[in-house]
mmCIF file of C-alpha atoms in Angstrom:
data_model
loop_
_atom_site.group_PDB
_atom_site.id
_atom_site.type_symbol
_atom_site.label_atom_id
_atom_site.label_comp_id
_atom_site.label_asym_id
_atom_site.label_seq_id
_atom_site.Cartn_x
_atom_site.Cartn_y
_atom_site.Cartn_z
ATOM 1 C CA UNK A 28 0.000 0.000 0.000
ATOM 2 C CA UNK A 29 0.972 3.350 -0.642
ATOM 3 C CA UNK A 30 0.423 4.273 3.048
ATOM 4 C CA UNK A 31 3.033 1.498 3.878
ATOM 5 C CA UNK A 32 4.355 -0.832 0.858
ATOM 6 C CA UNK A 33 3.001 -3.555 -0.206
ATOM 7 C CA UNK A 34 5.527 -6.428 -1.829
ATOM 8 C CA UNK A 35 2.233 -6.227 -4.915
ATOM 9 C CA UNK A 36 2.635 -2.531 -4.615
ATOM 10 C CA UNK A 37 2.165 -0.780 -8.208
ATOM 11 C CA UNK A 38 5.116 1.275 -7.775
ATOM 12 C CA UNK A 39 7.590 -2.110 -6.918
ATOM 13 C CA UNK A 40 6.111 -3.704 -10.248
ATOM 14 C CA UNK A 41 6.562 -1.195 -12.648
ATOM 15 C CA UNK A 42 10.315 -1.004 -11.572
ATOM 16 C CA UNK A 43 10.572 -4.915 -11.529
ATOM 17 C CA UNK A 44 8.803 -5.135 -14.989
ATOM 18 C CA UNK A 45 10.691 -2.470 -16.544
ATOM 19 C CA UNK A 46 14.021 -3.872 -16.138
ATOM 20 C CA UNK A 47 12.642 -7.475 -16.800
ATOM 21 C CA UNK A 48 11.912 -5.566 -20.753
ATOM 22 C CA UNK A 49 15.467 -4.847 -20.658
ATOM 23 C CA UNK A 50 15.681 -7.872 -22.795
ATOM 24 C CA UNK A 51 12.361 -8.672 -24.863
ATOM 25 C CA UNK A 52 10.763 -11.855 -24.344
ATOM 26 C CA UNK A 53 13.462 -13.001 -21.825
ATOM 27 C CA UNK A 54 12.088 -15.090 -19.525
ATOM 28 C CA UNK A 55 12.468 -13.503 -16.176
ATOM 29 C CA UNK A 56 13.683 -16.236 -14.038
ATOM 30 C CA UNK A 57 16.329 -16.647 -15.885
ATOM 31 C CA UNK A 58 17.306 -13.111 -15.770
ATOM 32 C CA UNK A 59 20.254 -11.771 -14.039
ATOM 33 C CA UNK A 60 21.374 -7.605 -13.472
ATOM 34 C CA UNK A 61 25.857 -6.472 -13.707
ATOM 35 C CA UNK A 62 26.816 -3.312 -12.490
ATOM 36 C CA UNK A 63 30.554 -3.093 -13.955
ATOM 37 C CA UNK A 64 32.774 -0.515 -12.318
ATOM 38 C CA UNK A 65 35.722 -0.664 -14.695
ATOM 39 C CA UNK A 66 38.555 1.600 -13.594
ATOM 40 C CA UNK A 67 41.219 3.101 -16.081
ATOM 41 C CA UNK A 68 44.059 2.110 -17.083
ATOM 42 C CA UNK A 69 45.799 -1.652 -17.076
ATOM 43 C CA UNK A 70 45.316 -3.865 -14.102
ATOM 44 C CA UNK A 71 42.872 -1.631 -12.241
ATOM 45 C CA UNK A 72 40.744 -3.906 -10.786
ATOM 46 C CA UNK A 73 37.448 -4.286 -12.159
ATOM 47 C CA UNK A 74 34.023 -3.686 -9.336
ATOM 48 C CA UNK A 75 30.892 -5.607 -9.736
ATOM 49 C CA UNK A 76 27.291 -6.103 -8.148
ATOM 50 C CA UNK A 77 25.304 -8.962 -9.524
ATOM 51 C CA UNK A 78 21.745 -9.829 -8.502
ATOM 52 C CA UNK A 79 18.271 -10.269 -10.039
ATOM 53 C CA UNK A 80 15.411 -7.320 -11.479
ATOM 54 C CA UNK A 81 13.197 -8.164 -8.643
ATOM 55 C CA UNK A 82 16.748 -7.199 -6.192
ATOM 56 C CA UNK A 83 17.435 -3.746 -8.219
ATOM 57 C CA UNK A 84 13.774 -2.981 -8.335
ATOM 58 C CA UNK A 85 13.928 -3.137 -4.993
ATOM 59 C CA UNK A 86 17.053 -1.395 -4.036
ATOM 60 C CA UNK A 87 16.017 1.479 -6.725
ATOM 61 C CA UNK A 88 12.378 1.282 -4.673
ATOM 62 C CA UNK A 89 14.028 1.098 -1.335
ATOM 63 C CA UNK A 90 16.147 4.601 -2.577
ATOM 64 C CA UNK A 91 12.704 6.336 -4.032
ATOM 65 C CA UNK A 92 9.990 5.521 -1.257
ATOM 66 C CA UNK A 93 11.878 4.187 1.645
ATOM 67 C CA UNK A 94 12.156 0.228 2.405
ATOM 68 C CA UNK A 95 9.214 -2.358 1.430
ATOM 69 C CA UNK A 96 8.346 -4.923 4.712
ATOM 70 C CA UNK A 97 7.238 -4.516 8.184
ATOM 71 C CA UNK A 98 6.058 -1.598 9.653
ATOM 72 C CA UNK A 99 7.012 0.662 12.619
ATOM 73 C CA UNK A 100 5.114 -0.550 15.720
ATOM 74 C CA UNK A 101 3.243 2.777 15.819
ATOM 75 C CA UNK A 102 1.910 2.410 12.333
ATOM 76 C CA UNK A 103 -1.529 1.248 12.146
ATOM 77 C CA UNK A 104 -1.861 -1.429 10.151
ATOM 78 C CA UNK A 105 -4.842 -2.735 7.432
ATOM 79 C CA UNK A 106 -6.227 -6.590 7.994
ATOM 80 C CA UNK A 107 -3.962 -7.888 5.039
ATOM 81 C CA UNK A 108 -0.817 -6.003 6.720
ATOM 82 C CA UNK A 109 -1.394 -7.889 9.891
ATOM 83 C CA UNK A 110 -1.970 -10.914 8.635
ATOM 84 C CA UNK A 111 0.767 -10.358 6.061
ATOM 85 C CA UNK A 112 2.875 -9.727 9.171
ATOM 86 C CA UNK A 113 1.955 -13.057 11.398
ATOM 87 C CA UNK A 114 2.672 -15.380 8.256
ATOM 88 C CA UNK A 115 5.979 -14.175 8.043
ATOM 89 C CA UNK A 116 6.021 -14.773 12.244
ATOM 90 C CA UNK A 117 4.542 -18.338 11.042
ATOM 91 C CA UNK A 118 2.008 -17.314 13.319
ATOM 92 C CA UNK A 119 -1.098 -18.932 11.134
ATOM 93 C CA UNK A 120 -3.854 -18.872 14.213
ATOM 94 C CA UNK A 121 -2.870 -14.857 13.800
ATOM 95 C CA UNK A 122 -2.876 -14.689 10.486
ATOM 96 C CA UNK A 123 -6.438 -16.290 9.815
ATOM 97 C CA UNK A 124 -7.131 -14.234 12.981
ATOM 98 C CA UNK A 125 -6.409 -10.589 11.413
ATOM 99 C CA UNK A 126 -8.487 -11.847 8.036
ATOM 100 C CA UNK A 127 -11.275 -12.478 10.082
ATOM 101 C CA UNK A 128 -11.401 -9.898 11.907
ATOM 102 C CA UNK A 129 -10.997 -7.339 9.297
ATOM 103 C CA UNK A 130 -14.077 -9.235 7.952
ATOM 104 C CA UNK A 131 -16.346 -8.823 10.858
ATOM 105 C CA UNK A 132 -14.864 -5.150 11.209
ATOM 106 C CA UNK A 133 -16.470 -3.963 7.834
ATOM 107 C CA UNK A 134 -19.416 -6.542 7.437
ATOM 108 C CA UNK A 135 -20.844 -6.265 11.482
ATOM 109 C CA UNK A 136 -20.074 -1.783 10.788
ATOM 110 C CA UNK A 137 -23.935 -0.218 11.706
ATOM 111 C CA UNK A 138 -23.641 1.269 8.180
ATOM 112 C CA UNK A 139 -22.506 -1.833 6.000
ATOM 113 C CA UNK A 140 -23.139 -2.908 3.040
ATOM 114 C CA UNK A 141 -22.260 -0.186 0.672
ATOM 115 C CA UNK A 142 -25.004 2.093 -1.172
ATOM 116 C CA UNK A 143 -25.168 3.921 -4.375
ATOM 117 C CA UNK A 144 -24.198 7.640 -3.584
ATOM 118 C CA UNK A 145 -21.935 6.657 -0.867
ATOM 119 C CA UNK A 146 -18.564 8.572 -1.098
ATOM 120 C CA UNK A 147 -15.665 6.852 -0.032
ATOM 121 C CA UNK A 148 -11.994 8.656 0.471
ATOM 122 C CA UNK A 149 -9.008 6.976 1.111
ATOM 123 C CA UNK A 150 -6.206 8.882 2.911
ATOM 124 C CA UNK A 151 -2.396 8.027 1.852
ATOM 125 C CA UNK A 152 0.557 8.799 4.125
ATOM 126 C CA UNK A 153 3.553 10.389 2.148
ATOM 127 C CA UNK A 154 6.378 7.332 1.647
ATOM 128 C CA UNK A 155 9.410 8.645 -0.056
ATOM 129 C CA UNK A 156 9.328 11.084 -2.643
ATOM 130 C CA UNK A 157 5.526 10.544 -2.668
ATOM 131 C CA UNK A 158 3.744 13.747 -1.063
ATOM 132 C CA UNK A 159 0.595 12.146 1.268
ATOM 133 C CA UNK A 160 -2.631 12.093 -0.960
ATOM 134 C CA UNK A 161 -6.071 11.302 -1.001
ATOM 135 C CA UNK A 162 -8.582 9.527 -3.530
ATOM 136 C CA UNK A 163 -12.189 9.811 -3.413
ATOM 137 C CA UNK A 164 -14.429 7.056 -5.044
ATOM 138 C CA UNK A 165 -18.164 6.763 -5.583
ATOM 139 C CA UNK A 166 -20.645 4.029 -4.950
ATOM 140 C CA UNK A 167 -22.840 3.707 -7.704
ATOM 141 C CA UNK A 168 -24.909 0.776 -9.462
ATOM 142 C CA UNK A 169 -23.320 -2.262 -11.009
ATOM 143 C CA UNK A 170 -23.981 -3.903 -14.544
ATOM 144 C CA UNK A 171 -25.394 -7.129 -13.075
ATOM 145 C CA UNK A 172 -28.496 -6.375 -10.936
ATOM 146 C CA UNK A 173 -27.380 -6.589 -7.228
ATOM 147 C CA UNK A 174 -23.800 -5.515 -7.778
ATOM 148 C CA UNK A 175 -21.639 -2.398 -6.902
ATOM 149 C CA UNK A 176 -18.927 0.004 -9.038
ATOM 150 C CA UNK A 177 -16.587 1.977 -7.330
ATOM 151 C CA UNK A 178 -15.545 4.657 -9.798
ATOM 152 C CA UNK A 179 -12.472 6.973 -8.692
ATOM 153 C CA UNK A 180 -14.117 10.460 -8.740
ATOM 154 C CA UNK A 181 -10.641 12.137 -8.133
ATOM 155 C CA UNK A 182 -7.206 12.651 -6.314
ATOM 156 C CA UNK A 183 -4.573 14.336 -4.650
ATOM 157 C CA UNK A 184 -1.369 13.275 -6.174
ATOM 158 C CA UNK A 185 0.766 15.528 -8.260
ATOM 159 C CA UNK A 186 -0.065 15.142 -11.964
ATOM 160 C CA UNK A 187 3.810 15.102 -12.230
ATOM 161 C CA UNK A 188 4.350 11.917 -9.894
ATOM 162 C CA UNK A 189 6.368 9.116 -11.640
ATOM 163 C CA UNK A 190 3.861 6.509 -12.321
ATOM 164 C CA UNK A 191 1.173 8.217 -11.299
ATOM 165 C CA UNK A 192 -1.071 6.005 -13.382
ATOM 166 C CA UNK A 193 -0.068 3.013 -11.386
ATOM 167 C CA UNK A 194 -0.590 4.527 -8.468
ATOM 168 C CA UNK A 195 -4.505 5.736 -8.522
ATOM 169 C CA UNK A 196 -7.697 4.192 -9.085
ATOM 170 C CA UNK A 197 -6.323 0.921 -7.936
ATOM 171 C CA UNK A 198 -9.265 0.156 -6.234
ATOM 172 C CA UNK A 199 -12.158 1.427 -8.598
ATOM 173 C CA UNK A 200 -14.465 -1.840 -9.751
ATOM 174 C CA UNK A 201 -17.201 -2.128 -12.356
ATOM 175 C CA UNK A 202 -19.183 -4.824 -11.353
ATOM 176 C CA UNK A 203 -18.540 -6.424 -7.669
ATOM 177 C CA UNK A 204 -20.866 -7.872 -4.651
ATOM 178 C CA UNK A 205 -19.299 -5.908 -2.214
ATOM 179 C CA UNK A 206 -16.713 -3.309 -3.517
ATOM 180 C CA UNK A 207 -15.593 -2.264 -0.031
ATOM 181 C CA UNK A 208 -13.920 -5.102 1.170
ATOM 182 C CA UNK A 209 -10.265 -5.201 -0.858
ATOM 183 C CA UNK A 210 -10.102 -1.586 0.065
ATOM 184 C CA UNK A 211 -11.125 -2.015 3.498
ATOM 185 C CA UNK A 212 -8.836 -5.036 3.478
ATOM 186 C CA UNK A 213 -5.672 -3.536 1.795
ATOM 187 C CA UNK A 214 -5.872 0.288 3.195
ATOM 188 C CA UNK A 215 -7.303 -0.402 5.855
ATOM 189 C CA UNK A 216 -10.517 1.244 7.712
ATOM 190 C CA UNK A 217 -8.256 3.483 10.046
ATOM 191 C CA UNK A 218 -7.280 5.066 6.461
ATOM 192 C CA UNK A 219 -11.115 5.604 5.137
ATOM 193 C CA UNK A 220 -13.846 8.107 5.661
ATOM 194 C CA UNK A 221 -17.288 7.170 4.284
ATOM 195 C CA UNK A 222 -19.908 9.710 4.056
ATOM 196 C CA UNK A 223 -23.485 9.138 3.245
ATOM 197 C CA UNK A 224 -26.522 11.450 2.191
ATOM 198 C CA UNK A 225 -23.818 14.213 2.884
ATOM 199 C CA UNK A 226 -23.103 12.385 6.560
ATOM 200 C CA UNK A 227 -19.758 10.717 7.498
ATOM 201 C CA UNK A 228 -20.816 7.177 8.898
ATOM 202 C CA UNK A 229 -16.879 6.105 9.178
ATOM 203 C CA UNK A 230 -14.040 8.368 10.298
ATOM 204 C CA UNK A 231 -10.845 5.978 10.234
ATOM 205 C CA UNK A 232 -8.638 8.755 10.949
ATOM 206 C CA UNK A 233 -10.491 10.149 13.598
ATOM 207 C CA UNK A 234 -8.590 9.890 17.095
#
């Protein structure tokens, strides 16, 4: 997540995928990355790194946005983030724990399910060279009768961001049961305010 990164975050692909093109139709597995440092003159000796797109993507990430993993303590964290972070404890009673959980959060909420006309804004914490943001999406009738969109009404972000098209409207939908849930799962609720006939009905941030 933008907030704190995601390994599946936009951002980490693009990088990954872009240096995977290096070489068209390589197959990435079998790709490998030299940084040659060749001094002047005869016998200098001759520096090199050597590791895979995925490990430059991150490094070059790491440099941009500020390290991908766990978060600080005092970060609150979304239900995938926590149970992100108790499989890589090899804590699986926590794990399913923090999925269901974050389930009951959003579907036992006094103002779930979703309606048309419902706005819902996601906040963004500044990571990096990325400023804090916001996005604002709007509830509004599926294709299929009994289904949801989520259509990104607007956002924050610089319109001179590096890959600011990977990094916006993420979480808009066209035609989904429940269009909440993989932004309530992935943001998390602390990072969401919902407001209804002109009424906020869910104030994550509030303290």
């Amino acid at each position: 997540m933008r907030p704190t990164v995601r390994r599946d975050d936009p951002r980490l692909q693009i990088i990954t995928e872009t240096l995977q093109k290096l070489i068209p139709g390589a197959t990435p597995a079998f790709l490998s990355v030299d940084v040659i440092e060749a001094l002047p003159g005869p016998g200098e000796p001759c520096n090199r790194w050597t590791g895979t797109p995925a490990g430059l993507a991150e490094r070059i990430y790491t440099a941009l946005y500020g390290r991908p993993g766990r978060p600080r303590p005092d970060e609150q964290l979304s239900p995938l983030e926590r149970a992100e972070d108790a499989k890589r404890r090899r804590d699986l009673d926590g794990e399913i724990s923090a999925l269901v959980q974050g389930h009951t959060a959003l579907t036992s909420a006094p103002w779930y399910p979703a309606r048309p006309g419902d706005l819902v804004h996601v906040h963004y914490e500044a990571g990096g060279t990325v400023p804090a943001f916001g996005e604002t999406y709007l509830i509004a009738a599926g294709i299929s009768e009994g289904f949801l969109s989520m259509q990104m009404l607007a956002h924050t972000l610089p319109a001179d961001t590096e890959f600011l098209d990977g990094m916006v409207g993420c979480f808009a939908v066209k035609d989904d049961p429940d269009p909440l849930m993989e932004l309530w799962f992935e943001a998390g609720p602390h990072t969401l305010t919902i407001i209804r006939d002109g009424r906020p009905v869910h104030i994550g941030g509030a303290r």
